[in-house]
GROMACS .gro file of C-alpha atoms in nm:
model
  313
    1MET     CA    1   0.000   0.000   0.000
    2LYS     CA    2   0.122   0.347  -0.088
    3ILE     CA    3   0.095   0.587   0.206
    4GLY     CA    4   0.108   0.966   0.202
    5ILE     CA    5   0.194   1.172   0.509
    6ILE     CA    6   0.104   1.541   0.500
    7GLY     CA    7   0.318   1.721   0.754
    8ALA     CA    8   0.676   1.603   0.802
    9GLY     CA    9   0.725   1.731   1.156
   10MET     CA   10   0.783   1.511   1.459
   11VAL     CA   11   0.445   1.332   1.450
   12GLY     CA   12   0.446   1.271   1.074
   13SER     CA   13   0.809   1.161   1.057
   14THR     CA   14   0.779   0.938   1.366
   15ALA     CA   15   0.469   0.774   1.219
   16ALA     CA   16   0.667   0.709   0.901
   17TYR     CA   17   0.955   0.562   1.104
   18ALA     CA   18   0.716   0.334   1.294
   19MET     CA   19   0.563   0.221   0.965
   20VAL     CA   20   0.908   0.139   0.827
   21MET     CA   21   0.995  -0.060   1.140
   22ARG     CA   22   0.663  -0.250   1.117
   23GLY     CA   23   0.684  -0.306   0.743
   24VAL     CA   24   0.365  -0.110   0.680
   25GLY     CA   25   0.340   0.034   0.329
   26ASN     CA   26   0.565  -0.040   0.036
   27GLU     CA   27   0.597   0.332  -0.048
   28ILE     CA   28   0.574   0.636   0.178
   29VAL     CA   29   0.557   0.990   0.042
   30LEU     CA   30   0.622   1.286   0.274
   31VAL     CA   31   0.458   1.615   0.178
   32ASP     CA   32   0.528   1.938   0.363
   33ARG     CA   33   0.520   2.307   0.277
   34ASN     CA   34   0.880   2.306   0.402
   35THR     CA   35   1.016   2.100   0.116
   36ASP     CA   36   1.368   2.089   0.263
   37LEU     CA   37   1.231   1.934   0.583
   38ALA     CA   38   1.032   1.674   0.391
   39ALA     CA   39   1.334   1.582   0.180
   40ALA     CA   40   1.561   1.556   0.484
   41GLN     CA   41   1.315   1.339   0.675
   42ALA     CA   42   1.264   1.110   0.376
   43THR     CA   43   1.638   1.067   0.329
   44ASP     CA   44   1.696   0.997   0.698
   45LEU     CA   45   1.413   0.743   0.698
   46LEU     CA   46   1.548   0.578   0.383
   47HIS     CA   47   1.872   0.512   0.567
   48ALA     CA   48   1.679   0.307   0.825
   49THR     CA   49   1.538   0.065   0.566
   50PRO     CA   50   1.844  -0.167   0.553
   51PHE     CA   51   1.778  -0.239   0.922
   52SER     CA   52   1.405  -0.298   0.880
   53HIS     CA   53   1.197  -0.330   0.561
   54PRO     CA   54   1.268  -0.224   0.200
   55THR     CA   55   1.017   0.061   0.194
   56ARG     CA   56   1.045   0.320  -0.081
   57LEU     CA   57   1.064   0.664   0.079
   58HIS     CA   58   1.067   1.006  -0.083
   59ALA     CA   59   0.943   1.359  -0.046
   60GLY     CA   60   0.694   1.490  -0.296
   61ASN     CA   61   0.390   1.703  -0.365
   62TYR     CA   62   0.021   1.625  -0.387
   63GLU     CA   63   0.051   1.486  -0.739
   64ASP     CA   64   0.295   1.225  -0.604
   65LEU     CA   65   0.012   1.082  -0.390
   66ASP     CA   66  -0.143   0.925  -0.699
   67GLY     CA   67  -0.266   0.578  -0.600
   68ALA     CA   68  -0.217   0.623  -0.225
   69GLY     CA   69  -0.449   0.401  -0.023
   70LEU     CA   70  -0.396   0.595   0.299
   71VAL     CA   71  -0.306   0.957   0.370
   72VAL     CA   72  -0.210   1.068   0.720
   73LEU     CA   73  -0.291   1.431   0.802
   74SER     CA   74  -0.044   1.559   1.059
   75ALA     CA   75  -0.018   1.916   0.928
   76GLY     CA   76  -0.135   2.225   1.108
   77VAL     CA   77  -0.031   2.547   1.277
   78SER     CA   78   0.054   2.610   1.641
   79GLN     CA   79  -0.148   2.834   1.868
   80LYS     CA   80  -0.025   3.194   1.879
   81PRO     CA   81   0.004   3.387   2.208
   82GLY     CA   82  -0.336   3.527   2.295
   83GLU     CA   83  -0.510   3.326   2.022
   84SER     CA   84  -0.832   3.150   2.117
   85ARG     CA   85  -0.890   2.780   2.057
   86LEU     CA   86  -1.161   2.873   1.803
   87ASP     CA   87  -0.919   3.099   1.615
   88LEU     CA   88  -0.665   2.815   1.600
   89LEU     CA   89  -0.931   2.575   1.477
   90SER     CA   90  -1.039   2.821   1.208
   91ARG     CA   91  -0.682   2.858   1.080
   92ASN     CA   92  -0.630   2.482   1.072
   93ALA     CA   93  -0.966   2.439   0.900
   94GLU     CA   94  -0.845   2.670   0.622
   95ILE     CA   95  -0.533   2.457   0.579
   96PHE     CA   96  -0.736   2.134   0.561
   97ASN     CA   97  -0.976   2.300   0.319
   98ALA     CA   98  -0.683   2.324   0.079
   99ILE     CA   99  -0.517   1.991   0.160
  100ILE     CA  100  -0.810   1.750   0.136
  101PRO     CA  101  -0.933   1.845  -0.216
  102ALA     CA  102  -0.572   1.835  -0.341
  103VAL     CA  103  -0.523   1.485  -0.199
  104LEU     CA  104  -0.853   1.362  -0.343
  105LYS     CA  105  -0.764   1.499  -0.686
  106ALA     CA  106  -0.452   1.280  -0.683
  107SER     CA  107  -0.598   0.981  -0.501
  108PRO     CA  108  -0.979   0.981  -0.496
  109GLN     CA  109  -1.004   0.646  -0.314
  110ALA     CA  110  -0.770   0.732  -0.026
  111ILE     CA  111  -0.860   0.682   0.338
  112PHE     CA  112  -0.768   0.978   0.559
  113LEU     CA  113  -0.613   0.930   0.902
  114VAL     CA  114  -0.631   1.258   1.094
  115ALA     CA  115  -0.364   1.318   1.358
  116SER     CA  116  -0.367   1.699   1.387
  117ASN     CA  117  -0.498   1.838   1.715
  118PRO     CA  118  -0.756   1.893   1.844
  119VAL     CA  119  -0.803   1.566   1.662
  120ASP     CA  120  -1.176   1.507   1.716
  121VAL     CA  121  -1.277   1.852   1.595
  122MET     CA  122  -1.032   1.830   1.305
  123THR     CA  123  -1.183   1.493   1.215
  124GLN     CA  124  -1.529   1.647   1.209
  125ILE     CA  125  -1.405   1.939   0.997
  126SER     CA  126  -1.228   1.698   0.760
  127THR     CA  127  -1.546   1.495   0.726
  128ARG     CA  128  -1.742   1.806   0.624
  129ILE     CA  129  -1.479   1.901   0.364
  130ALA     CA  130  -1.450   1.549   0.222
  131ALA     CA  131  -1.829   1.509   0.201
  132ARG     CA  132  -1.835   1.782  -0.065
  133HIS     CA  133  -1.627   1.547  -0.278
  134GLY     CA  134  -1.846   1.242  -0.221
  135VAL     CA  135  -1.633   1.082   0.052
  136GLY     CA  136  -1.821   0.904   0.331
  137PRO     CA  137  -1.734   0.942   0.701
  138GLU     CA  138  -1.603   0.584   0.722
  139ARG     CA  139  -1.296   0.703   0.525
  140ILE     CA  140  -1.222   1.001   0.754
  141ILE     CA  141  -1.075   0.856   1.071
  142GLY     CA  142  -0.914   1.041   1.360
  143SER     CA  143  -0.647   0.883   1.576
  144GLY     CA  144  -0.871   0.987   1.864
  145THR     CA  145  -0.808   0.799   2.187
  146VAL     CA  146  -0.593   0.523   2.037
  147LEU     CA  147  -0.301   0.655   2.243
  148ASP     CA  148  -0.509   0.721   2.555
  149THR     CA  149  -0.634   0.362   2.540
  150ALA     CA  150  -0.275   0.238   2.509
  151ARG     CA  151  -0.180   0.444   2.814
  152PHE     CA  152  -0.476   0.306   3.010
  153ARG     CA  153  -0.386  -0.052   2.927
  154ALA     CA  154  -0.017   0.001   3.000
  155LEU     CA  155  -0.085   0.153   3.342
  156LEU     CA  156  -0.340  -0.113   3.436
  157ALA     CA  157  -0.098  -0.383   3.329
  158ARG     CA  158   0.181  -0.230   3.535
  159HIS     CA  159  -0.041  -0.221   3.842
  160LEU     CA  160  -0.146  -0.584   3.792
  161GLY     CA  161   0.203  -0.702   3.704
  162ILE     CA  162   0.096  -0.856   3.372
  163SER     CA  163   0.148  -0.792   3.000
  164PRO     CA  164  -0.051  -0.505   2.846
  165ASN     CA  165  -0.157  -0.757   2.580
  166SER     CA  166  -0.363  -0.931   2.849
  167VAL     CA  167  -0.555  -0.613   2.938
  168HIS     CA  168  -0.858  -0.491   2.742
  169ALA     CA  169  -0.981  -0.147   2.842
  170HIS     CA  170  -1.083   0.159   2.642
  171VAL     CA  171  -1.082   0.536   2.666
  172LEU     CA  172  -1.389   0.691   2.502
  173GLY     CA  173  -1.500   1.034   2.386
  174GLU     CA  174  -1.257   1.321   2.342
  175HIS     CA  175  -0.885   1.291   2.303
  176GLY     CA  176  -0.845   1.552   2.573
  177ASP     CA  177  -0.960   1.666   2.915
  178SER     CA  178  -1.314   1.526   2.895
  179GLU     CA  179  -1.211   1.173   2.790
  180VAL     CA  180  -1.382   0.882   2.966
  181LEU     CA  181  -1.189   0.588   3.105
  182HIS     CA  182  -1.423   0.292   3.058
  183TRP     CA  183  -1.358   0.124   3.392
  184SER     CA  184  -1.687  -0.066   3.412
  185GLN     CA  185  -1.598  -0.299   3.123
  186ALA     CA  186  -1.219  -0.322   3.172
  187VAL     CA  187  -1.101  -0.684   3.149
  188ALA     CA  188  -0.777  -0.861   3.236
  189GLY     CA  189  -0.721  -1.227   3.154
  190GLY     CA  190  -1.089  -1.267   3.067
  191LEU     CA  191  -1.201  -1.140   3.408
  192PRO     CA  192  -1.341  -0.803   3.513
  193VAL     CA  193  -1.036  -0.605   3.610
  194ASP     CA  194  -1.134  -0.584   3.980
  195GLN     CA  195  -1.168  -0.963   4.001
  196ALA     CA  196  -0.837  -1.015   3.825
  197ALA     CA  197  -0.671  -0.766   4.059
  198GLN     CA  198  -0.799  -0.953   4.366
  199GLN     CA  199  -0.683  -1.290   4.234
  200LEU     CA  200  -0.342  -1.147   4.150
  201ASP     CA  201  -0.323  -1.003   4.502
  202ARG     CA  202  -0.297  -0.654   4.359
  203PRO     CA  203  -0.634  -0.498   4.446
  204LEU     CA  204  -0.746  -0.179   4.273
  205THR     CA  205  -0.830   0.070   4.545
  206PRO     CA  206  -1.014   0.397   4.481
  207ALA     CA  207  -0.678   0.571   4.520
  208ASP     CA  208  -0.527   0.343   4.254
  209ARG     CA  209  -0.809   0.422   4.013
  210THR     CA  210  -0.768   0.794   4.074
  211ARG     CA  211  -0.394   0.772   4.017
  212ILE     CA  212  -0.431   0.577   3.692
  213ASP     CA  213  -0.703   0.812   3.569
  214ASP     CA  214  -0.482   1.112   3.640
  215GLU     CA  215  -0.178   0.955   3.471
  216VAL     CA  216  -0.380   0.874   3.158
  217ARG     CA  217  -0.567   1.203   3.141
  218HIS     CA  218  -0.264   1.425   3.200
  219ALA     CA  219   0.008   1.217   3.034
  220ALA     CA  220   0.045   1.453   2.739
  221ALA     CA  221   0.078   1.759   2.963
  222ARG     CA  222   0.357   1.593   3.161
  223ILE     CA  223   0.542   1.488   2.846
  224ILE     CA  224   0.502   1.832   2.689
  225LYS     CA  225   0.638   1.993   3.007
  226GLY     CA  226   0.949   1.776   2.983
  227LYS     CA  227   1.024   1.782   2.609
  228GLY     CA  228   0.781   2.017   2.438
  229ALA     CA  229   0.559   1.772   2.248
  230THR     CA  230   0.459   1.406   2.217
  231TRP     CA  231   0.542   1.196   1.914
  232TYR     CA  232   0.659   0.839   1.987
  233GLY     CA  233   0.330   0.706   2.125
  234ILE     CA  234   0.109   0.862   1.862
  235GLY     CA  235   0.354   0.768   1.585
  236ALA     CA  236   0.331   0.405   1.690
  237GLY     CA  237  -0.048   0.427   1.713
  238LEU     CA  238  -0.077   0.571   1.362
  239ALA     CA  239   0.147   0.295   1.226
  240ARG     CA  240  -0.067   0.029   1.393
  241MET     CA  241  -0.385   0.179   1.247
  242ALA     CA  242  -0.221   0.193   0.903
  243GLN     CA  243  -0.137  -0.176   0.940
  244MET     CA  244  -0.502  -0.257   1.017
  245ILE     CA  245  -0.607  -0.079   0.699
  246GLN     CA  246  -0.336  -0.233   0.483
  247THR     CA  247  -0.414  -0.591   0.591
  248ASP     CA  248  -0.793  -0.545   0.611
  249GLU     CA  249  -0.753  -0.671   0.967
  250LYS     CA  250  -1.089  -0.551   1.100
  251ALA     CA  251  -0.925  -0.507   1.438
  252LEU     CA  252  -1.097  -0.324   1.721
  253VAL     CA  253  -0.947   0.017   1.797
  254THR     CA  254  -1.072   0.328   1.974
  255CYS     CA  255  -1.063   0.593   1.704
  256SER     CA  256  -1.257   0.906   1.618
  257MET     CA  257  -1.521   0.932   1.347
  258LEU     CA  258  -1.837   1.129   1.284
  259THR     CA  259  -2.100   0.944   1.487
  260GLU     CA  260  -2.467   0.985   1.405
  261HIS     CA  261  -2.595   0.932   1.758
  262ILE     CA  262  -2.437   0.855   2.095
  263VAL     CA  263  -2.572   0.910   2.450
  264GLY     CA  264  -2.828   1.164   2.325
  265VAL     CA  265  -2.586   1.370   2.114
  266GLU     CA  266  -2.616   1.367   1.736
  267GLY     CA  267  -2.357   1.430   1.468
  268VAL     CA  268  -2.030   1.446   1.661
  269ALA     CA  269  -1.681   1.306   1.598
  270LEU     CA  270  -1.545   1.121   1.900
  271SER     CA  271  -1.380   0.792   1.988
  272LEU     CA  272  -1.564   0.464   2.033
  273PRO     CA  273  -1.449   0.105   1.974
  274ARG     CA  274  -1.452   0.057   1.597
  275LEU     CA  275  -1.353  -0.215   1.351
  276LEU     CA  276  -1.089  -0.086   1.112
  277GLY     CA  277  -1.012  -0.245   0.777
  278ALA     CA  278  -0.931  -0.179   0.413
  279ARG     CA  279  -1.248   0.027   0.359
  280GLY     CA  280  -1.193   0.235   0.672
  281VAL     CA  281  -1.429   0.196   0.965
  282VAL     CA  282  -1.655  -0.099   0.892
  283HIS     CA  283  -1.847  -0.112   1.220
  284THR     CA  284  -1.882   0.081   1.545
  285LEU     CA  285  -1.960  -0.082   1.878
  286GLU     CA  286  -2.172   0.106   2.129
  287PRO     CA  287  -2.023   0.018   2.469
  288THR     CA  288  -2.219  -0.074   2.780
  289LEU     CA  289  -2.176   0.215   3.021
  290SER     CA  290  -2.240   0.276   3.387
  291PRO     CA  291  -2.466   0.573   3.470
  292GLU     CA  292  -2.158   0.778   3.563
  293GLU     CA  293  -1.984   0.687   3.238
  294THR     CA  294  -2.295   0.772   3.037
  295ALA     CA  295  -2.307   1.118   3.192
  296ALA     CA  296  -1.934   1.170   3.136
  297LEU     CA  297  -1.953   1.061   2.771
  298HIS     CA  298  -2.253   1.287   2.714
  299ARG     CA  299  -2.052   1.579   2.854
  300SER     CA  300  -1.753   1.491   2.634
  301ALA     CA  301  -1.969   1.462   2.321
  302THR     CA  302  -2.140   1.794   2.396
  303ILE     CA  303  -1.808   1.975   2.440
  304LEU     CA  304  -1.682   1.841   2.107
  305LYS     CA  305  -2.000   1.919   1.917
  306GLU     CA  306  -2.003   2.277   2.045
  307ALA     CA  307  -1.636   2.323   1.948
  308ALA     CA  308  -1.694   2.194   1.596
  309ALA     CA  309  -2.009   2.401   1.550
  310GLY     CA  310  -1.809   2.720   1.594
  311VAL     CA  311  -1.584   2.650   1.295
  312VAL     CA  312  -1.698   2.750   0.946
  313VAL     CA  313  -1.547   2.562   0.650
   0.00000   0.00000   0.00000
């Protein structure tokens, strides 16, 4: 599968590196308005291929995306001092309003994987833009809470002293402050996580839950404080999602997509467990929620819908 990555900064280039290491894609094209950066990243990545997989890597422009099956959108501008969140969204919406038609002109069948923040709102904006060109929402997928879910599983696994591969737990809603850790259906080793914790002699106390929730919810802020931005976790998550699409895996992943109806809110992009394959999202599962989780997800969905409603594209 040919993969395009729009935006060759840390997230885009790290996603490309993770794809090379995983053997995802037989050709990766980096596109950036800073053509020197794109060329440098592509060359550096090419030099990693003898140690991994023989991926063809090069910088290019939109025309070079001809035949791409997947295009990752990691472009965007940073927030200026004194600029409101809505102003930032409006500027990024203008950028995507130029990018998406240009990509579709070169590769009309491409699936879009949105990584630019705020990812849920940018996914909703991208869906609106792509709809004008006949593209359905199943092909406009945001990375959403794929990374938050990974953090949740990793922290639960560390507490229990087991492999993260044996933990199944999801983060729903916004990739951001209002996200919902889905504790009520978290499973470890086929058991509800509380039962597994008791049997492993590592009980989950209310204090443990609060600590894990805080570490998941504020992980990005702590990383940004230390090094300015996050890129390794999301790069790996994007590569894994690309692999699901390439192999038509139909694996379950928490990702963002325009959702017709959830917990009383209509027409909002947010993360739920979804099956991802060669055609994009092929099915969405509506999780069983506790009353507290239902209220929290409703709040998250409302926040996202109001944010997206304020952006004109």
